[in-house]
mmCIF file of C-alpha atoms in Angstrom:
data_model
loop_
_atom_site.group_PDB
_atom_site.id
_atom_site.type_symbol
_atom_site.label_atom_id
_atom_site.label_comp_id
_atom_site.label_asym_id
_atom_site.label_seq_id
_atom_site.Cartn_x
_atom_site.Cartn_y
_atom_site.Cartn_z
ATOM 1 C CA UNK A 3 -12.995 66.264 90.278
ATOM 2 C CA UNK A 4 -10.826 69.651 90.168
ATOM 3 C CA UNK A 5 -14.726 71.394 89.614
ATOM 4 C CA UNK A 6 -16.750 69.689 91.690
ATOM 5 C CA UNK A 7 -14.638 70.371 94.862
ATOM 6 C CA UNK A 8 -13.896 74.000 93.751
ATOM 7 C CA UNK A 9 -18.218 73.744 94.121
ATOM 8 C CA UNK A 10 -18.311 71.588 96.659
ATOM 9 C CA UNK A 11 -15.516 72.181 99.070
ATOM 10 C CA UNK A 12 -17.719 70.704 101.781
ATOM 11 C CA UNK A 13 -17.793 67.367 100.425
ATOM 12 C CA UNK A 14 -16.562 64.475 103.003
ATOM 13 C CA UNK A 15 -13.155 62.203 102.192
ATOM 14 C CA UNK A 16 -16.209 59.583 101.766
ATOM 15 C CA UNK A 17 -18.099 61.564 99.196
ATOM 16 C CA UNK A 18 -15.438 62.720 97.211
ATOM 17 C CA UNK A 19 -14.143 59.156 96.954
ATOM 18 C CA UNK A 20 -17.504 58.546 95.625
ATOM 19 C CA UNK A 21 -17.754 61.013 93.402
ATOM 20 C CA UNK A 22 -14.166 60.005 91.493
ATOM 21 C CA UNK A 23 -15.811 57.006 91.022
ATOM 22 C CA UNK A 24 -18.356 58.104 89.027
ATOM 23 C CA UNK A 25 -15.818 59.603 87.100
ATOM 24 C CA UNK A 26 -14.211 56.547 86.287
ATOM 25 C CA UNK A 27 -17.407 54.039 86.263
ATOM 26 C CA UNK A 28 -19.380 56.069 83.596
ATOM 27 C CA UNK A 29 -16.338 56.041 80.589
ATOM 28 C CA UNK A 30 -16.244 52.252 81.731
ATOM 29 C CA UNK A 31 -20.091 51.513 81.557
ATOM 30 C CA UNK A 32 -20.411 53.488 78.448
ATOM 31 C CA UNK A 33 -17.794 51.394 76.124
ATOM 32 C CA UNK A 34 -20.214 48.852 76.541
ATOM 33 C CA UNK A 35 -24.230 50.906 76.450
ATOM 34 C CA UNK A 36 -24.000 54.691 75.429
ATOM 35 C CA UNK A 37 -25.446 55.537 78.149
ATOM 36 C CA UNK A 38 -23.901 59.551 77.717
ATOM 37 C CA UNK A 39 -23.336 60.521 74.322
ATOM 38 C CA UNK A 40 -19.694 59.318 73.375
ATOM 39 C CA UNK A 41 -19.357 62.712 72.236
ATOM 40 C CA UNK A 42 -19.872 64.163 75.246
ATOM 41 C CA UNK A 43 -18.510 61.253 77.767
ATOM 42 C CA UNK A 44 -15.321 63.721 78.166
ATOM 43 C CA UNK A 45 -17.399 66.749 79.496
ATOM 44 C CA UNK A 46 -18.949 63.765 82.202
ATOM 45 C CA UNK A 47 -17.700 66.378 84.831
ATOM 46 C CA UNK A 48 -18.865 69.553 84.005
ATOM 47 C CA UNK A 49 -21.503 68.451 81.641
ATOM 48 C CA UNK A 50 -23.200 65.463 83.173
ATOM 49 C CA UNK A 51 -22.195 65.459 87.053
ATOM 50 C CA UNK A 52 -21.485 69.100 88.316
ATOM 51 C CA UNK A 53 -24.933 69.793 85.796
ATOM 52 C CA UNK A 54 -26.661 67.481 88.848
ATOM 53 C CA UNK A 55 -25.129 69.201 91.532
ATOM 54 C CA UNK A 56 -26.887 72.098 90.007
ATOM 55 C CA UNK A 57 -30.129 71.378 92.130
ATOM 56 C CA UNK A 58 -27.912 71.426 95.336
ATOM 57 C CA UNK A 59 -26.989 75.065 94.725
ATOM 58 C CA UNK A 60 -30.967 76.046 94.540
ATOM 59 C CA UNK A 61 -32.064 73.962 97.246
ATOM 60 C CA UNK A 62 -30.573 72.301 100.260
ATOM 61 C CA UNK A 63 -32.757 69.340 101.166
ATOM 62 C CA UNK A 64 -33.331 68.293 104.763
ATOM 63 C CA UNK A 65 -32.496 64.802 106.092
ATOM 64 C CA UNK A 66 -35.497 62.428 105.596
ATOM 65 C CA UNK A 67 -36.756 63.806 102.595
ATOM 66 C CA UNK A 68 -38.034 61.902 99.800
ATOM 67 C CA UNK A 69 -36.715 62.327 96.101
ATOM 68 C CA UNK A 70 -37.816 60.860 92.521
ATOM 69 C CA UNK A 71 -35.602 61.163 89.719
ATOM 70 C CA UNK A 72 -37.973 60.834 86.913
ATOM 71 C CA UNK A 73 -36.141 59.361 83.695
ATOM 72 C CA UNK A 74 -33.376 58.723 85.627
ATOM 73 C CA UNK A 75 -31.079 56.709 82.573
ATOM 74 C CA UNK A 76 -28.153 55.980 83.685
ATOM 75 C CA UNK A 77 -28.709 57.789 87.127
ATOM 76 C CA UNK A 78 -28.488 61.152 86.364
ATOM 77 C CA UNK A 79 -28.980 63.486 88.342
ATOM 78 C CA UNK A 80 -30.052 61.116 90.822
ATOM 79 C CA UNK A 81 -26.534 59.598 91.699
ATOM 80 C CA UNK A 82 -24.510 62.746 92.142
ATOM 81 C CA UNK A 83 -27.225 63.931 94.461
ATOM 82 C CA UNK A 84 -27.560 60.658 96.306
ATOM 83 C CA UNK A 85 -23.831 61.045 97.385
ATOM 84 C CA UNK A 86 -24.127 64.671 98.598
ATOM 85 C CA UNK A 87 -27.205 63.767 100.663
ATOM 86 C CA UNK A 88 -26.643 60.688 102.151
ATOM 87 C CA UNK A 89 -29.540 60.911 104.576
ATOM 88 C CA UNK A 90 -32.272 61.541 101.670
ATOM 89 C CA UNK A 91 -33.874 58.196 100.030
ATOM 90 C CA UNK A 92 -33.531 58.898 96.270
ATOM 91 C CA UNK A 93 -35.829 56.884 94.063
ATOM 92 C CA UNK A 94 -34.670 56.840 90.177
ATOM 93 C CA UNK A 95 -37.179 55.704 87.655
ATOM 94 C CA UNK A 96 -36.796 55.143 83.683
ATOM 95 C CA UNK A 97 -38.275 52.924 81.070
ATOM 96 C CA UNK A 98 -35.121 51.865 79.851
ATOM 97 C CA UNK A 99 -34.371 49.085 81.560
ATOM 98 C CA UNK A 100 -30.430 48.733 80.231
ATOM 99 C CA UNK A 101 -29.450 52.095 81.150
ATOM 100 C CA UNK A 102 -31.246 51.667 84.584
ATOM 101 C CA UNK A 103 -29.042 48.582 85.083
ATOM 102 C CA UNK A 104 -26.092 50.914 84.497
ATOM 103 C CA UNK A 105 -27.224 52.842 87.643
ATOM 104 C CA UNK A 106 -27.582 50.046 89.674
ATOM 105 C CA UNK A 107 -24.324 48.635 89.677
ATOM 106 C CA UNK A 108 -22.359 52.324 89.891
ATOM 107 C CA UNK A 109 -24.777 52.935 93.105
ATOM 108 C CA UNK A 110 -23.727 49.450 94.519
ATOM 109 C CA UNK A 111 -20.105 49.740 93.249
ATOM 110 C CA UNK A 112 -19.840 53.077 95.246
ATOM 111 C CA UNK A 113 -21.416 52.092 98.594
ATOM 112 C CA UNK A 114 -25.106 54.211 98.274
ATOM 113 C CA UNK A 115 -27.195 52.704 100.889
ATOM 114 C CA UNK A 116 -30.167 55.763 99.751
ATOM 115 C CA UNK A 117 -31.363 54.677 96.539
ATOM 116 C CA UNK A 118 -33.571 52.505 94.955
ATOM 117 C CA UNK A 119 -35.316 51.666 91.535
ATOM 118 C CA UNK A 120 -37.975 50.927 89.247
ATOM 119 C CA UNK A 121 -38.343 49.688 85.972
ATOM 120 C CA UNK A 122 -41.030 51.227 84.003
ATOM 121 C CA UNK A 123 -43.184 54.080 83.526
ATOM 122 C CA UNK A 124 -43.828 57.093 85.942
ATOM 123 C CA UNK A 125 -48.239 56.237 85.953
ATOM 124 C CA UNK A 126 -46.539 52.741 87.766
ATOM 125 C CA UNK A 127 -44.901 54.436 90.433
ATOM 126 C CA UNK A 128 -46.382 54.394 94.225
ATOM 127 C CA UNK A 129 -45.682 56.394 96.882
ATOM 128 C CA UNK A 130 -45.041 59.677 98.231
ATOM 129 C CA UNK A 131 -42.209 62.363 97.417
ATOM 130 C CA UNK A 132 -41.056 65.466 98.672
ATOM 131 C CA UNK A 133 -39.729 66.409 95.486
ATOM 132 C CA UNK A 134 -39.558 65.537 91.690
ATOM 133 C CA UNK A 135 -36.326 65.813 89.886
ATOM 134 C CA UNK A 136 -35.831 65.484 86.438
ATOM 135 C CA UNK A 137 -33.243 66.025 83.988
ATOM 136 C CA UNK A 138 -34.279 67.519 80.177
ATOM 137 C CA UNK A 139 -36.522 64.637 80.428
ATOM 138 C CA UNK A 140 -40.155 65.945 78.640
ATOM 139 C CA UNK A 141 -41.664 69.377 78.350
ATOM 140 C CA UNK A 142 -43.307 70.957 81.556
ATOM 141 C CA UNK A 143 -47.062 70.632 80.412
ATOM 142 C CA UNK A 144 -46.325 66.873 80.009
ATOM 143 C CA UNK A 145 -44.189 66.383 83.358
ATOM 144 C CA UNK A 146 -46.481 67.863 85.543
ATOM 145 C CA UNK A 147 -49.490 65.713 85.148
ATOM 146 C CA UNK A 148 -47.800 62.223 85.662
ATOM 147 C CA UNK A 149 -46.370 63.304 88.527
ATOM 148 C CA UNK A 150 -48.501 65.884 90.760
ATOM 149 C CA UNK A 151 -50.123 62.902 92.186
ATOM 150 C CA UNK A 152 -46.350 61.665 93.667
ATOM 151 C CA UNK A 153 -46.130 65.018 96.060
ATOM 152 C CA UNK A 154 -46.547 64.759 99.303
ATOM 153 C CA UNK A 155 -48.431 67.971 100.699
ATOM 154 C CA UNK A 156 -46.008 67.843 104.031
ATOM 155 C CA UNK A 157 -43.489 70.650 103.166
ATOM 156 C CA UNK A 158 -40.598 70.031 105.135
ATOM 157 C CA UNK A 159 -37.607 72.262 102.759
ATOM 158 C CA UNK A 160 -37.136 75.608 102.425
ATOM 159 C CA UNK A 161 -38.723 75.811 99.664
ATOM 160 C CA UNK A 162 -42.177 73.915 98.929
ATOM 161 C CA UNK A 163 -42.668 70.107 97.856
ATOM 162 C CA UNK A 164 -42.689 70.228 94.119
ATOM 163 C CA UNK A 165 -41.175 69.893 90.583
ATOM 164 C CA UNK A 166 -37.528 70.696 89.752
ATOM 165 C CA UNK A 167 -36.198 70.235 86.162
ATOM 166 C CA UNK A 168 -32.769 71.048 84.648
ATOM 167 C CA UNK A 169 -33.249 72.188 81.550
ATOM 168 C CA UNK A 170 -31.631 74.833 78.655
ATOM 169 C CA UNK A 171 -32.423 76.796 76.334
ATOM 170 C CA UNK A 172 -35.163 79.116 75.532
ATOM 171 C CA UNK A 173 -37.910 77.824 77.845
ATOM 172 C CA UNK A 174 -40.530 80.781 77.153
ATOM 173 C CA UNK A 175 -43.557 78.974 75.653
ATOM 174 C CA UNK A 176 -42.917 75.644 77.556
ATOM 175 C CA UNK A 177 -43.584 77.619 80.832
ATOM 176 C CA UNK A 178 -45.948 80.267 80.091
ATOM 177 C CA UNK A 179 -48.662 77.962 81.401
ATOM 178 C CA UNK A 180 -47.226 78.158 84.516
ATOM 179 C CA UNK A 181 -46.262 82.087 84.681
ATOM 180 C CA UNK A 182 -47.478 82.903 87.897
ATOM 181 C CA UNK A 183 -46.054 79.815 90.003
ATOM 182 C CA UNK A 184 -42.734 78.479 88.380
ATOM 183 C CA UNK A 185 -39.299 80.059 89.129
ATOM 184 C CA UNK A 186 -36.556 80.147 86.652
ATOM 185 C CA UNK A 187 -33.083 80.361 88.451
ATOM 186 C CA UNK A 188 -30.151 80.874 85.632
ATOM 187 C CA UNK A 189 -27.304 78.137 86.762
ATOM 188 C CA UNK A 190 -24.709 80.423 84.992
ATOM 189 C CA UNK A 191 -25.306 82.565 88.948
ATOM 190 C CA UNK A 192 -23.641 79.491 90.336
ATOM 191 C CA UNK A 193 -21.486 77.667 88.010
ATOM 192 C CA UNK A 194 -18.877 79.857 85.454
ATOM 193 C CA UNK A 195 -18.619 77.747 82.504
ATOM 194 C CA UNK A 196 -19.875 78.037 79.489
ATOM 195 C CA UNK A 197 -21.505 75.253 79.309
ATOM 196 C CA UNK A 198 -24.169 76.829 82.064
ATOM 197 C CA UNK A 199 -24.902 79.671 80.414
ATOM 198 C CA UNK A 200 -27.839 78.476 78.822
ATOM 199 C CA UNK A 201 -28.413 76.294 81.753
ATOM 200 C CA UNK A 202 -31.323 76.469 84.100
ATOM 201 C CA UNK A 203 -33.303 75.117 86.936
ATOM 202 C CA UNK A 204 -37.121 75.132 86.480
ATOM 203 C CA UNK A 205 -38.981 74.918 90.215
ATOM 204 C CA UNK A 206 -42.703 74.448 90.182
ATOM 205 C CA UNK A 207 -44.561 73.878 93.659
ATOM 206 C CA UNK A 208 -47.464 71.250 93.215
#
């Protein structure tokens, strides 16, 4: 937690409760379904959870705004957002029904009243959202047609409805189909470790 509330100073007593949680929920879940890599599972802070939080630093969404986390698995990075917005409905989606489970019962053990999900495939999702998130889920030029149909047109953030993926790496051919619209914002401008310094948040209005 040391990381997240040098971040995050603003969190509430009620959110950072929530947030140690997590901390202690995910090791426990993932003894049972690797859920996070078991290589990884000791980075779960800086690596998993303050890598969600990411999308907080690039855009602040407004209360009553609609979110999708598309290939959710365990609930990432839908969870850690759900707890700093409290009044924005999250909606996490994955194929994988075991690992969705997994996100069930940390957002019920942990009080979120914002969230809810779906079992199955993006093309059986209804409904309206403000944004897409997604977390190094599928390339761009696959993303963006399942879900275009899922924005609402109603901007109501700073920034327009859209697309926002966290994502590393060299991303130069995956977005060059989208030159002229996407914005690339390095998460090493925000966060100091090395673990963001390939790190990045991909925004695409649709």
């Amino acid at each position: 937690m040391e990381l997240i509330l040098k971040y995050f100073p603003e969190l509430t007593d009620a959110q950072r409760n929530q947030m140690a949680q997590l901390e202690t929920l995910y090791p426990e879940w993932n003894a049972k379904i690797n859920v996070i890599s078991r290589k990884d599972i000791d980075n779960l802070e800086v690596n998993h959870l303050l890598h969600s939080l990411g999308i907080v630093k690039f855009v602040k969404f407004t209360p009553g705004s609609r979110v999708m986390d598309l290939g959710t698995g365990g609930g990432l990075p839908g969870l850690p957002l759900a707890i700093y917005y409290p009044e924005v409905s999250f909606h996490l989606v994955d194929r994988i029904g075991k690992k969705l489970r997994v996100a069930a019962d940390i957002a019920e053990r942990i009080g979120l009243q914002n969230v809810t999900f779906q079992h199955g495939d993006v093309k059986e999702v209804k409904g309206k959202f403000d944004f897409v998130v997604s977390r190094a889920v599928m390339d761009l030029g696959d993303i963006v047609p399942l879900v275009k149909r899922l924005i609402d047109g109603e901007d109501r953030n700073a920034v327009p409805n859209g697309l926002i993926c966290l994502k590393g790496g060299d991303l130069s051919a995956e977005v060059a189909k989208y030159k002229n619209q996407v914005l690339i914002d390095e998460l090493s401008s925000y966060f100091k470790e090395d673990f963001f310094k390939t790190k990045k948040i991909i925004y695409l209005p649709l």
